mmCIF file of C-alpha atoms in Angstrom:
data_model
loop_
_atom_site.group_PDB
_atom_site.id
_atom_site.type_symbol
_atom_site.label_atom_id
_atom_site.label_comp_id
_atom_site.label_asym_id
_atom_site.label_seq_id
_atom_site.Cartn_x
_atom_site.Cartn_y
_atom_site.Cartn_z
ATOM 1 C CA MET B 1 -97.842 120.661 -65.404
ATOM 2 C CA ALA B 2 -98.296 123.744 -67.247
ATOM 3 C CA ILE B 3 -95.547 126.524 -67.026
ATOM 4 C CA ALA B 4 -96.966 128.478 -64.684
ATOM 5 C CA ASP B 5 -97.514 125.849 -62.376
ATOM 6 C CA THR B 6 -93.757 125.020 -61.990
ATOM 7 C CA GLU B 7 -92.662 128.226 -60.485
ATOM 8 C CA GLY B 8 -92.539 127.291 -57.235
ATOM 9 C CA MET B 9 -91.025 124.362 -57.646
ATOM 10 C CA GLU B 10 -87.170 123.819 -56.551
ATOM 11 C CA ALA B 11 -84.725 123.009 -59.012
ATOM 12 C CA VAL B 12 -81.650 120.193 -58.263
ATOM 13 C CA ASP B 13 -78.368 120.524 -60.025
ATOM 14 C CA THR B 14 -78.642 116.977 -61.171
ATOM 15 C CA MET B 15 -75.226 117.758 -63.275
ATOM 16 C CA ALA B 16 -73.659 117.648 -60.153
ATOM 17 C CA LEU B 17 -74.902 114.257 -59.530
ATOM 18 C CA SER B 18 -72.785 111.079 -59.754
ATOM 19 C CA GLU B 19 -73.176 107.312 -59.981
ATOM 20 C CA ALA B 20 -69.993 106.936 -58.601
ATOM 21 C CA ALA B 21 -72.293 107.846 -55.242
ATOM 22 C CA LEU B 22 -74.319 105.105 -55.411
ATOM 23 C CA PRO B 23 -73.220 101.480 -54.480
ATOM 24 C CA LEU B 24 -72.436 98.608 -56.875
ATOM 25 C CA ASP B 25 -72.565 95.835 -54.452
ATOM 26 C CA LEU B 26 -73.559 92.044 -56.305
ATOM 27 C CA PRO B 27 -74.265 89.040 -56.030
ATOM 28 C CA ASP B 28 -71.974 86.571 -55.465
ATOM 29 C CA ALA B 29 -72.130 84.400 -58.788
ATOM 30 C CA ALA B 30 -74.387 85.029 -61.562
ATOM 31 C CA ALA B 31 -77.169 82.215 -62.002
ATOM 32 C CA GLN B 32 -76.597 79.843 -65.153
ATOM 33 C CA PRO B 33 -78.815 81.012 -68.164
ATOM 34 C CA GLY B 34 -81.719 79.102 -68.080
ATOM 35 C CA LEU B 35 -82.724 80.397 -71.147
ATOM 36 C CA ARG B 36 -81.679 81.237 -74.974
ATOM 37 C CA ILE B 37 -82.423 83.420 -78.136
ATOM 38 C CA VAL B 38 -82.091 81.811 -80.533
ATOM 39 C CA ASP B 39 -84.065 84.382 -82.986
ATOM 40 C CA THR B 40 -85.053 87.664 -83.042
ATOM 41 C CA LYS B 41 -87.157 89.392 -85.538
ATOM 42 C CA ILE B 42 -89.418 92.869 -86.338
ATOM 43 C CA VAL B 43 -92.970 91.993 -86.618
ATOM 44 C CA ASN B 44 -94.371 95.843 -87.807
ATOM 45 C CA GLN B 45 -93.895 98.814 -87.327
ATOM 46 C CA LEU B 46 -96.964 100.365 -84.147
ATOM 47 C CA THR B 47 -96.621 104.308 -84.692
ATOM 48 C CA GLY B 48 -95.753 106.524 -87.336
ATOM 49 C CA ALA B 49 -96.882 106.856 -91.582
ATOM 50 C CA ALA B 50 -95.585 103.021 -92.036
ATOM 51 C CA SER B 51 -97.825 101.889 -89.264
ATOM 52 C CA PRO B 52 -100.830 99.488 -89.875
ATOM 53 C CA SER B 53 -102.423 101.732 -87.258
ATOM 54 C CA ALA B 54 -101.716 104.345 -89.598
ATOM 55 C CA THR B 55 -101.319 106.994 -86.277
ATOM 56 C CA ASP B 56 -99.709 110.238 -88.300
ATOM 57 C CA ALA B 57 -102.800 110.544 -90.593
ATOM 58 C CA ARG B 58 -105.179 109.929 -87.213
ATOM 59 C CA TRP B 59 -103.485 111.481 -84.654
ATOM 60 C CA ASN B 60 -100.580 113.056 -85.925
ATOM 61 C CA VAL B 61 -97.863 111.069 -84.539
ATOM 62 C CA HIS B 62 -95.491 110.812 -87.223
ATOM 63 C CA GLY B 63 -92.542 109.990 -84.968
ATOM 64 C CA THR B 64 -92.437 108.536 -81.235
ATOM 65 C CA ASP B 65 -90.393 106.404 -78.942
ATOM 66 C CA LEU B 66 -90.735 104.293 -75.415
ATOM 67 C CA GLY B 67 -93.625 102.143 -75.829
ATOM 68 C CA HIS B 68 -94.271 100.160 -72.567
ATOM 69 C CA MET B 69 -97.327 99.200 -71.315
ATOM 70 C CA PHE B 70 -99.685 98.339 -69.018
ATOM 71 C CA LYS B 71 -102.874 96.521 -68.379
ATOM 72 C CA HIS B 72 -105.801 98.863 -66.987
ATOM 73 C CA LYS B 73 -109.682 97.236 -66.677
ATOM 74 C CA GLY B 74 -108.859 94.090 -69.671
ATOM 75 C CA ASP B 75 -107.481 97.058 -71.668
ATOM 76 C CA LEU B 76 -103.699 97.283 -72.621
ATOM 77 C CA PHE B 77 -102.243 100.839 -72.825
ATOM 78 C CA MET B 78 -99.394 102.172 -74.355
ATOM 79 C CA VAL B 79 -97.017 104.965 -73.091
ATOM 80 C CA PHE B 80 -95.081 106.739 -75.187
ATOM 81 C CA GLY B 81 -91.785 109.620 -75.123
ATOM 82 C CA ASP B 82 -91.609 113.181 -76.913
ATOM 83 C CA THR B 83 -94.048 112.625 -79.961
ATOM 84 C CA TYR B 84 -94.149 114.917 -83.048
ATOM 85 C CA GLY B 85 -96.157 115.690 -85.992
ATOM 86 C CA SER B 86 -95.236 115.628 -89.687
ATOM 87 C CA ASP B 87 -91.739 117.916 -90.306
ATOM 88 C CA GLY B 88 -90.501 117.838 -86.264
ATOM 89 C CA GLY B 89 -93.990 119.751 -85.225
ATOM 90 C CA ASP B 90 -96.212 119.340 -83.113
ATOM 91 C CA TRP B 91 -93.789 118.408 -80.036
ATOM 92 C CA ARG B 92 -95.747 116.568 -77.181
ATOM 93 C CA SER B 93 -94.017 115.432 -74.642
ATOM 94 C CA ASN B 94 -95.667 112.057 -74.143
ATOM 95 C CA THR B 95 -98.886 110.392 -75.268
ATOM 96 C CA LEU B 96 -101.196 107.510 -74.439
ATOM 97 C CA ALA B 97 -102.682 104.701 -76.710
ATOM 98 C CA ARG B 98 -105.256 102.395 -76.162
ATOM 99 C CA MET B 99 -104.326 98.849 -77.836
ATOM 100 C CA ALA B 100 -107.080 96.895 -79.616
ATOM 101 C CA ASP B 101 -106.224 94.036 -78.613
ATOM 102 C CA PRO B 102 -103.556 92.811 -75.578
ATOM 103 C CA ASP B 103 -102.786 89.508 -77.143
ATOM 104 C CA PRO B 104 -99.077 90.553 -79.417
ATOM 105 C CA SER B 105 -99.738 87.181 -81.701
ATOM 106 C CA SER B 106 -103.053 88.370 -82.328
ATOM 107 C CA ASP B 107 -104.591 92.701 -83.913
ATOM 108 C CA PHE B 108 -101.518 94.403 -81.970
ATOM 109 C CA SER B 109 -102.672 97.425 -83.225
ATOM 110 C CA ILE B 110 -103.557 100.658 -81.635
ATOM 111 C CA ALA B 111 -107.409 101.293 -81.454
ATOM 112 C CA SER B 112 -107.212 104.797 -79.877
ATOM 113 C CA MET B 113 -104.909 107.880 -78.795
ATOM 114 C CA ILE B 114 -106.328 109.795 -75.806
ATOM 115 C CA GLU B 115 -106.849 113.066 -77.897
ATOM 116 C CA THR B 116 -107.309 116.898 -77.773
ATOM 117 C CA ALA B 117 -110.252 118.606 -79.208
ATOM 118 C CA THR B 118 -108.616 118.269 -82.475
ATOM 119 C CA GLY B 119 -108.291 114.904 -82.709
ATOM 120 C CA ALA B 120 -104.552 114.970 -82.401
ATOM 121 C CA ALA B 121 -102.634 112.774 -79.740
ATOM 122 C CA LYS B 122 -103.153 114.628 -76.100
ATOM 123 C CA GLU B 123 -100.025 115.098 -74.041
ATOM 124 C CA VAL B 124 -101.089 113.799 -71.479
ATOM 125 C CA ILE B 125 -98.334 114.691 -68.238
ATOM 126 C CA ARG B 126 -97.598 118.449 -68.787
ATOM 127 C CA SER B 127 -94.059 119.812 -68.993
ATOM 128 C CA ALA B 128 -92.573 123.055 -68.591
ATOM 129 C CA LYS B 129 -90.810 123.045 -71.746
ATOM 130 C CA ILE B 130 -87.698 124.683 -70.099
ATOM 131 C CA PRO B 131 -84.132 123.765 -71.367
ATOM 132 C CA GLY B 132 -82.287 124.008 -67.658
ATOM 133 C CA PHE B 133 -85.050 123.424 -65.688
ATOM 134 C CA GLU B 134 -87.800 121.039 -67.773
ATOM 135 C CA TRP B 135 -87.192 120.086 -70.943
ATOM 136 C CA THR B 136 -89.534 117.291 -70.687
ATOM 137 C CA VAL B 137 -91.003 114.953 -69.050
ATOM 138 C CA ILE B 138 -91.035 111.505 -69.972
ATOM 139 C CA PRO B 139 -93.058 108.558 -68.805
ATOM 140 C CA THR B 140 -90.961 105.764 -67.593
ATOM 141 C CA ASN B 141 -93.335 103.134 -66.930
ATOM 142 C CA GLY B 142 -97.312 102.739 -65.919
ATOM 143 C CA ILE B 143 -99.447 100.831 -62.986
ATOM 144 C CA SER B 144 -103.271 100.377 -62.802
ATOM 145 C CA LEU B 145 -104.516 100.419 -59.200
ATOM 146 C CA GLY B 146 -108.052 99.639 -59.338
ATOM 147 C CA GLU B 147 -110.261 102.620 -61.268
ATOM 148 C CA ARG B 148 -106.706 104.236 -60.928
ATOM 149 C CA MET B 149 -104.172 104.783 -63.417
ATOM 150 C CA VAL B 150 -100.631 105.639 -62.447
ATOM 151 C CA LEU B 151 -97.402 106.881 -64.127
ATOM 152 C CA HIS B 152 -93.939 106.657 -63.281
ATOM 153 C CA TYR B 153 -92.417 110.047 -65.272
ATOM 154 C CA MET B 154 -88.887 111.813 -64.878
ATOM 155 C CA SER B 155 -88.412 115.422 -65.055
ATOM 156 C CA VAL B 156 -85.471 116.004 -67.589
ATOM 157 C CA ARG B 157 -83.376 118.815 -66.821
ATOM 158 C CA MET B 158 -80.944 118.769 -69.688
ATOM 159 C CA TRP B 159 -80.456 116.182 -72.764
ATOM 160 C CA GLY B 160 -76.344 115.095 -72.926
ATOM 161 C CA GLN B 161 -74.378 113.381 -74.841
ATOM 162 C CA ASP B 162 -73.657 109.527 -75.559
ATOM 163 C CA ASP B 163 -77.027 108.475 -74.159
ATOM 164 C CA LYS B 164 -76.511 110.838 -71.218
ATOM 165 C CA TRP B 165 -79.347 113.023 -69.458
ATOM 166 C CA TYR B 166 -79.865 114.395 -66.096
ATOM 167 C CA VAL B 167 -83.030 114.275 -64.354
ATOM 168 C CA ARG B 168 -84.158 117.285 -62.074
ATOM 169 C CA ARG B 169 -86.910 114.520 -59.936
ATOM 170 C CA SER B 170 -89.155 111.845 -60.438
ATOM 171 C CA GLY B 171 -92.529 111.313 -59.621
ATOM 172 C CA LEU B 172 -95.908 109.749 -59.969
ATOM 173 C CA ALA B 173 -98.839 111.045 -61.881
ATOM 174 C CA TYR B 174 -102.120 109.675 -61.636
ATOM 175 C CA SER B 175 -105.692 109.973 -63.440
ATOM 176 C CA ASP B 176 -108.920 109.027 -62.386
ATOM 177 C CA ASP B 177 -111.002 108.800 -65.912
ATOM 178 C CA ASP B 178 -109.016 106.283 -67.462
ATOM 179 C CA GLY B 179 -106.124 107.730 -68.950
ATOM 180 C CA GLN B 180 -108.019 111.123 -69.796
ATOM 181 C CA ASN B 181 -106.580 113.938 -67.388
ATOM 182 C CA TRP B 182 -103.803 113.449 -64.937
ATOM 183 C CA THR B 183 -102.024 114.862 -62.240
ATOM 184 C CA ARG B 184 -99.227 115.507 -60.866
ATOM 185 C CA SER B 185 -98.658 114.088 -57.251
ATOM 186 C CA ASP B 186 -97.713 115.998 -55.333
ATOM 187 C CA THR B 187 -95.765 113.953 -52.052
ATOM 188 C CA ALA B 188 -94.772 111.164 -54.659
ATOM 189 C CA MET B 189 -91.712 113.140 -56.058
ATOM 190 C CA TRP B 190 -87.761 111.733 -55.617
ATOM 191 C CA PRO B 191 -84.909 113.677 -55.659
ATOM 192 C CA ALA B 192 -82.263 113.077 -58.259
ATOM 193 C CA GLY B 193 -79.606 110.589 -57.927
ATOM 194 C CA THR B 194 -81.469 107.805 -55.976
ATOM 195 C CA GLY B 195 -80.705 105.435 -58.524
ATOM 196 C CA PHE B 196 -84.280 105.366 -59.234
ATOM 197 C CA GLU B 197 -85.066 108.210 -61.905
ATOM 198 C CA GLN B 198 -86.154 105.636 -64.609
ATOM 199 C CA VAL B 199 -88.084 102.288 -63.222
ATOM 200 C CA ALA B 200 -89.686 99.549 -64.563
ATOM 201 C CA TYR B 201 -92.711 97.614 -62.435
ATOM 202 C CA VAL B 202 -93.894 94.697 -61.484
ATOM 203 C CA ASN B 203 -97.172 93.828 -59.667
ATOM 204 C CA HIS B 204 -96.547 90.495 -57.458
ATOM 205 C CA ASP B 205 -97.789 89.061 -54.493
ATOM 206 C CA GLY B 206 -99.600 91.661 -53.108
ATOM 207 C CA MET B 207 -96.629 94.102 -53.469
ATOM 208 C CA ILE B 208 -94.943 96.287 -56.151
ATOM 209 C CA TYR B 209 -91.597 95.972 -56.875
ATOM 210 C CA VAL B 210 -89.962 98.800 -58.488
ATOM 211 C CA PHE B 211 -86.655 97.674 -60.316
ATOM 212 C CA GLY B 212 -85.087 101.422 -61.057
ATOM 213 C CA ILE B 213 -81.843 102.838 -63.147
ATOM 214 C CA PRO B 214 -80.288 106.489 -62.624
ATOM 215 C CA GLN B 215 -80.825 108.847 -65.409
ATOM 216 C CA GLY B 216 -79.621 108.496 -68.402
ATOM 217 C CA ARG B 217 -78.191 104.696 -69.546
ATOM 218 C CA PHE B 218 -74.897 104.049 -67.016
ATOM 219 C CA GLY B 219 -76.210 102.893 -64.000
ATOM 220 C CA GLY B 220 -76.780 99.522 -62.493
ATOM 221 C CA ILE B 221 -80.014 98.270 -61.723
ATOM 222 C CA ARG B 222 -81.462 98.407 -58.526
ATOM 223 C CA LEU B 223 -84.524 96.370 -56.583
ATOM 224 C CA GLY B 224 -87.420 98.422 -54.574
ATOM 225 C CA ARG B 225 -90.267 97.490 -53.086
ATOM 226 C CA VAL B 226 -94.203 99.061 -51.938
ATOM 227 C CA THR B 227 -97.343 98.074 -50.729
ATOM 228 C CA PRO B 228 -100.296 99.353 -53.650
ATOM 229 C CA GLN B 229 -102.082 101.341 -51.072
ATOM 230 C CA ASP B 230 -98.543 103.598 -49.974
ATOM 231 C CA VAL B 231 -97.506 104.227 -54.056
ATOM 232 C CA PHE B 232 -97.677 107.470 -53.335
ATOM 233 C CA ASP B 233 -95.109 107.489 -50.025
ATOM 234 C CA PRO B 234 -91.965 107.945 -50.539
ATOM 235 C CA ALA B 235 -91.284 106.997 -47.407
ATOM 236 C CA ALA B 236 -92.989 103.353 -47.481
ATOM 237 C CA TYR B 237 -90.637 102.138 -50.049
ATOM 238 C CA GLU B 238 -88.253 99.295 -49.147
ATOM 239 C CA TYR B 239 -84.939 98.677 -51.187
ATOM 240 C CA TRP B 240 -83.222 95.586 -51.549
ATOM 241 C CA ASN B 241 -79.463 95.573 -49.879
ATOM 242 C CA GLY B 242 -78.307 92.521 -51.240
ATOM 243 C CA VAL B 243 -79.034 90.495 -48.269
ATOM 244 C CA GLY B 244 -82.360 91.684 -46.812
ATOM 245 C CA TRP B 245 -84.916 94.701 -47.339
ATOM 246 C CA THR B 246 -84.051 98.118 -45.980
ATOM 247 C CA ALA B 247 -85.893 102.155 -45.684
ATOM 248 C CA ASN B 248 -82.890 103.362 -47.174
ATOM 249 C CA VAL B 249 -82.493 104.091 -50.896
ATOM 250 C CA GLY B 250 -78.719 104.455 -50.464
ATOM 251 C CA ALA B 251 -78.020 101.378 -49.385
ATOM 252 C CA ALA B 252 -79.881 99.926 -52.475
ATOM 253 C CA SER B 253 -77.186 97.665 -54.127
ATOM 254 C CA ALA B 254 -77.438 96.808 -57.680
ATOM 255 C CA VAL B 255 -79.366 93.248 -58.603
ATOM 256 C CA VAL B 256 -77.651 93.937 -62.370
ATOM 257 C CA PRO B 257 -74.212 95.408 -62.823
ATOM 258 C CA ALA B 258 -74.358 98.402 -65.308
ATOM 259 C CA PRO B 259 -74.391 99.836 -67.432
ATOM 260 C CA ALA B 260 -78.481 99.321 -68.101
ATOM 261 C CA GLY B 261 -80.651 101.666 -69.883
ATOM 262 C CA GLU B 262 -84.599 101.690 -70.152
ATOM 263 C CA LEU B 263 -85.914 98.413 -68.947
ATOM 264 C CA SER B 264 -88.331 95.688 -68.208
ATOM 265 C CA VAL B 265 -89.656 92.664 -66.373
ATOM 266 C CA ALA B 266 -91.590 89.965 -66.691
ATOM 267 C CA TRP B 267 -92.608 86.111 -65.224
ATOM 268 C CA SER B 268 -92.287 83.443 -67.463
ATOM 269 C CA GLU B 269 -94.468 80.507 -65.580
ATOM 270 C CA ALA B 270 -93.558 78.206 -68.360
ATOM 271 C CA HIS B 271 -90.036 78.606 -67.340
ATOM 272 C CA GLY B 272 -90.260 79.010 -63.678
ATOM 273 C CA SER B 273 -88.190 82.684 -64.803
ATOM 274 C CA TRP B 274 -87.987 86.243 -63.972
ATOM 275 C CA LEU B 275 -87.285 87.766 -67.544
ATOM 276 C CA MET B 276 -85.399 91.117 -67.817
ATOM 277 C CA MET B 277 -84.561 93.544 -71.043
ATOM 278 C CA TYR B 278 -82.299 96.816 -71.400
ATOM 279 C CA LEU B 279 -80.722 98.274 -73.267
ATOM 280 C CA ASP B 280 -76.466 97.977 -72.858
ATOM 281 C CA PRO B 281 -75.376 101.260 -74.603
ATOM 282 C CA VAL B 282 -71.911 100.150 -74.992
ATOM 283 C CA GLN B 283 -72.803 96.923 -76.728
ATOM 284 C CA ARG B 284 -75.179 98.650 -78.255
ATOM 285 C CA ALA B 285 -77.232 96.183 -77.697
ATOM 286 C CA VAL B 286 -81.001 94.545 -76.005
ATOM 287 C CA ILE B 287 -80.088 92.508 -73.422
ATOM 288 C CA LEU B 288 -81.693 89.555 -71.949
ATOM 289 C CA ARG B 289 -80.821 87.933 -68.639
ATOM 290 C CA THR B 290 -83.328 85.558 -66.665
ATOM 291 C CA ALA B 291 -83.392 84.913 -62.460
ATOM 292 C CA PRO B 292 -85.241 82.639 -60.024
ATOM 293 C CA ASP B 293 -86.127 85.082 -57.881
ATOM 294 C CA MET B 294 -86.621 89.048 -58.533
ATOM 295 C CA THR B 295 -83.442 89.322 -56.387
ATOM 296 C CA GLY B 296 -81.288 87.399 -58.295
ATOM 297 C CA PRO B 297 -79.043 86.322 -58.764
ATOM 298 C CA TRP B 298 -79.950 87.319 -62.348
ATOM 299 C CA SER B 299 -78.038 85.319 -65.415
ATOM 300 C CA ASP B 300 -75.357 86.605 -67.591
ATOM 301 C CA ALA B 301 -75.768 88.893 -70.319
ATOM 302 C CA GLN B 302 -77.289 87.228 -73.774
ATOM 303 C CA ILE B 303 -77.720 89.553 -76.770
ATOM 304 C CA VAL B 304 -81.514 89.410 -78.469
ATOM 305 C CA ALA B 305 -80.737 92.540 -80.884
ATOM 306 C CA HIS B 306 -77.578 94.703 -82.039
ATOM 307 C CA ALA B 307 -77.334 98.068 -83.580
ATOM 308 C CA ASP B 308 -75.498 96.212 -86.623
ATOM 309 C CA ASP B 309 -78.887 94.563 -87.442
ATOM 310 C CA TYR B 310 -81.225 97.292 -85.464
ATOM 311 C CA PRO B 311 -79.259 100.651 -85.677
ATOM 312 C CA GLY B 312 -80.457 103.101 -83.257
ATOM 313 C CA LEU B 313 -82.220 100.580 -81.114
ATOM 314 C CA TYR B 314 -83.800 101.064 -77.699
ATOM 315 C CA ALA B 315 -86.364 101.079 -74.980
ATOM 316 C CA PRO B 316 -86.907 96.930 -75.061
ATOM 317 C CA TYR B 317 -90.372 96.733 -73.083
ATOM 318 C CA ILE B 318 -91.776 92.866 -73.026
ATOM 319 C CA VAL B 319 -95.615 92.965 -73.684
ATOM 320 C CA PRO B 320 -96.969 91.974 -70.449
ATOM 321 C CA GLY B 321 -99.118 89.557 -69.388
ATOM 322 C CA GLN B 322 -98.111 87.011 -72.009
ATOM 323 C CA ASP B 323 -97.393 83.182 -71.729
ATOM 324 C CA ILE B 324 -93.958 83.795 -72.292
ATOM 325 C CA GLU B 325 -93.042 80.145 -72.895
ATOM 326 C CA ASP B 326 -91.058 79.732 -76.961
ATOM 327 C CA THR B 327 -91.625 82.945 -78.192
ATOM 328 C CA VAL B 328 -91.598 87.000 -76.230
ATOM 329 C CA TYR B 329 -92.974 89.701 -77.526
ATOM 330 C CA PHE B 330 -91.183 93.485 -76.920
ATOM 331 C CA THR B 331 -90.882 96.835 -78.307
ATOM 332 C CA MET B 332 -88.417 98.524 -79.294
ATOM 333 C CA SER B 333 -87.660 102.176 -80.548
ATOM 334 C CA ARG B 334 -85.203 103.196 -82.934
ATOM 335 C CA TRP B 335 -84.436 106.875 -83.627
ATOM 336 C CA LYS B 336 -82.839 105.821 -87.001
ATOM 337 C CA PRO B 337 -83.472 105.773 -89.908
ATOM 338 C CA VAL B 338 -86.868 106.654 -88.155
ATOM 339 C CA TYR B 339 -87.818 108.204 -84.745
ATOM 340 C CA ASN B 340 -91.048 105.608 -84.266
ATOM 341 C CA VAL B 341 -91.918 101.829 -82.194
ATOM 342 C CA PHE B 342 -92.119 98.615 -83.417
ATOM 343 C CA LEU B 343 -93.484 95.602 -82.337
ATOM 344 C CA MET B 344 -90.239 92.661 -81.823
ATOM 345 C CA LYS B 345 -90.474 89.062 -81.405
ATOM 346 C CA ALA B 346 -87.649 86.966 -80.091
ATOM 347 C CA VAL B 347 -87.243 82.817 -80.085
ATOM 348 C CA LEU B 348 -86.343 81.235 -76.752
ATOM 349 C CA GLU B 349 -85.153 77.793 -76.140
ATOM 350 C CA VAL B 350 -84.482 76.224 -73.111
ATOM 351 C CA PRO B 351 -80.585 74.624 -73.412
ATOM 352 C CA ASN B 352 -80.545 71.286 -73.238
ATOM 353 C CA VAL B 353 -78.699 70.097 -69.806
ATOM 354 C CA ASP B 354 -75.527 66.672 -70.516
ATOM 355 C CA LEU B 355 -76.549 64.855 -67.579
ATOM 356 C CA ALA B 356 -73.568 62.285 -67.773
ATOM 357 C CA ALA B 357 -71.357 65.688 -67.631
ATOM 358 C CA VAL B 358 -72.923 66.600 -64.932
ATOM 359 C CA GLU B 359 -73.046 63.461 -62.923
ATOM 360 C CA ALA B 360 -69.687 62.828 -63.752
ATOM 361 C CA THR B 361 -68.938 66.320 -62.604
ATOM 362 C CA ASP B 362 -70.290 65.860 -59.336
ATOM 363 C CA LEU B 363 -68.402 62.539 -59.072
ATOM 364 C CA SER B 364 -64.800 64.149 -59.718
ATOM 365 C CA ASP B 365 -65.917 66.535 -56.850
ATOM 366 C CA THR B 366 -65.907 64.258 -54.245
ATOM 367 C CA GLY B 367 -61.982 64.276 -54.208
ATOM 368 C CA SER B 368 -60.517 62.640 -51.477
ATOM 369 C CA THR B 369 -63.385 62.478 -49.455
ATOM 370 C CA GLY B 370 -63.448 58.017 -49.717
ATOM 371 C CA VAL B 371 -67.377 58.798 -51.448
ATOM 372 C CA GLN B 372 -67.813 56.658 -54.224
ATOM 373 C CA ALA B 373 -71.030 55.849 -56.220
ATOM 374 C CA THR B 374 -73.261 52.677 -55.650
ATOM 375 C CA GLU B 375 -75.996 51.185 -57.406
#
């Protein structure tokens, strides 16, 4: 949105909002982990001068971050946050790329980007770039609705310290020409403080599920849902309160406890399980949890990648559409030593179950009931 278009928009005092105002009820028990990470490595760098796509020379993308993805008309699109040219110039709040092949094990290079007349990557959702009002506009996830692309964004009012920032509002923008031009919806807007300032979308069984976290990286993860036809109507959303669905966003309970940063969720048909990845800023690590249902219970956290091995890591986004069996591909950003996005590969393993131990435990649990095992 151009600066002149923002003059009539109401400023929201997000500085006064607190995560403590949001409920943090959790399931009674976490599910036992069904998958284990046994190895993680970098496949290649996706953006910047060292990338095979040479985004610096082709689109003046020397540095960028995020790299969350959605499929649209058979193509895989990748969305970036604040993007810079050489020496930090040519700042764009967000950019959009189309991948050459949606298969991360194949040619996962960038085929094209939405461009300006000069050939540089274009800022697709305009931002006012006014600190204290709207410093930048960061897309947090996207989804395809047939002919229409939709991006959820957060309007960042101020950057803080230590993984904190303050969101003025969040909302939806859409494109009806495959990403060339974008419009901010004047109905799909949410004030800061709902706990859904940043989201991860899942399109499942005729519903769009929305995993949400508050501004910054220290809130819990909540869950909402809406029908595709009602995506642009905030009043149509329902939220999981721990036992059922409610229209009251304030009653949404955490399905995964704080702290959680940028996140993504995907289904593994092979394992009959949902996989969730997110940044834990306290552990300085990318975390994996699994669950049989989106509402949980979610397994205990396990570390996928740690900042000791990958300094400045954040924003793990599982590549959508892949068959997740013994490998899961995801993008991961690093703000040092280079501010860019990387394709990562993690090897999964199903832990062996000691059936004899399980049977012995079951028998010992009979206690004094007098029930005995028979052949």
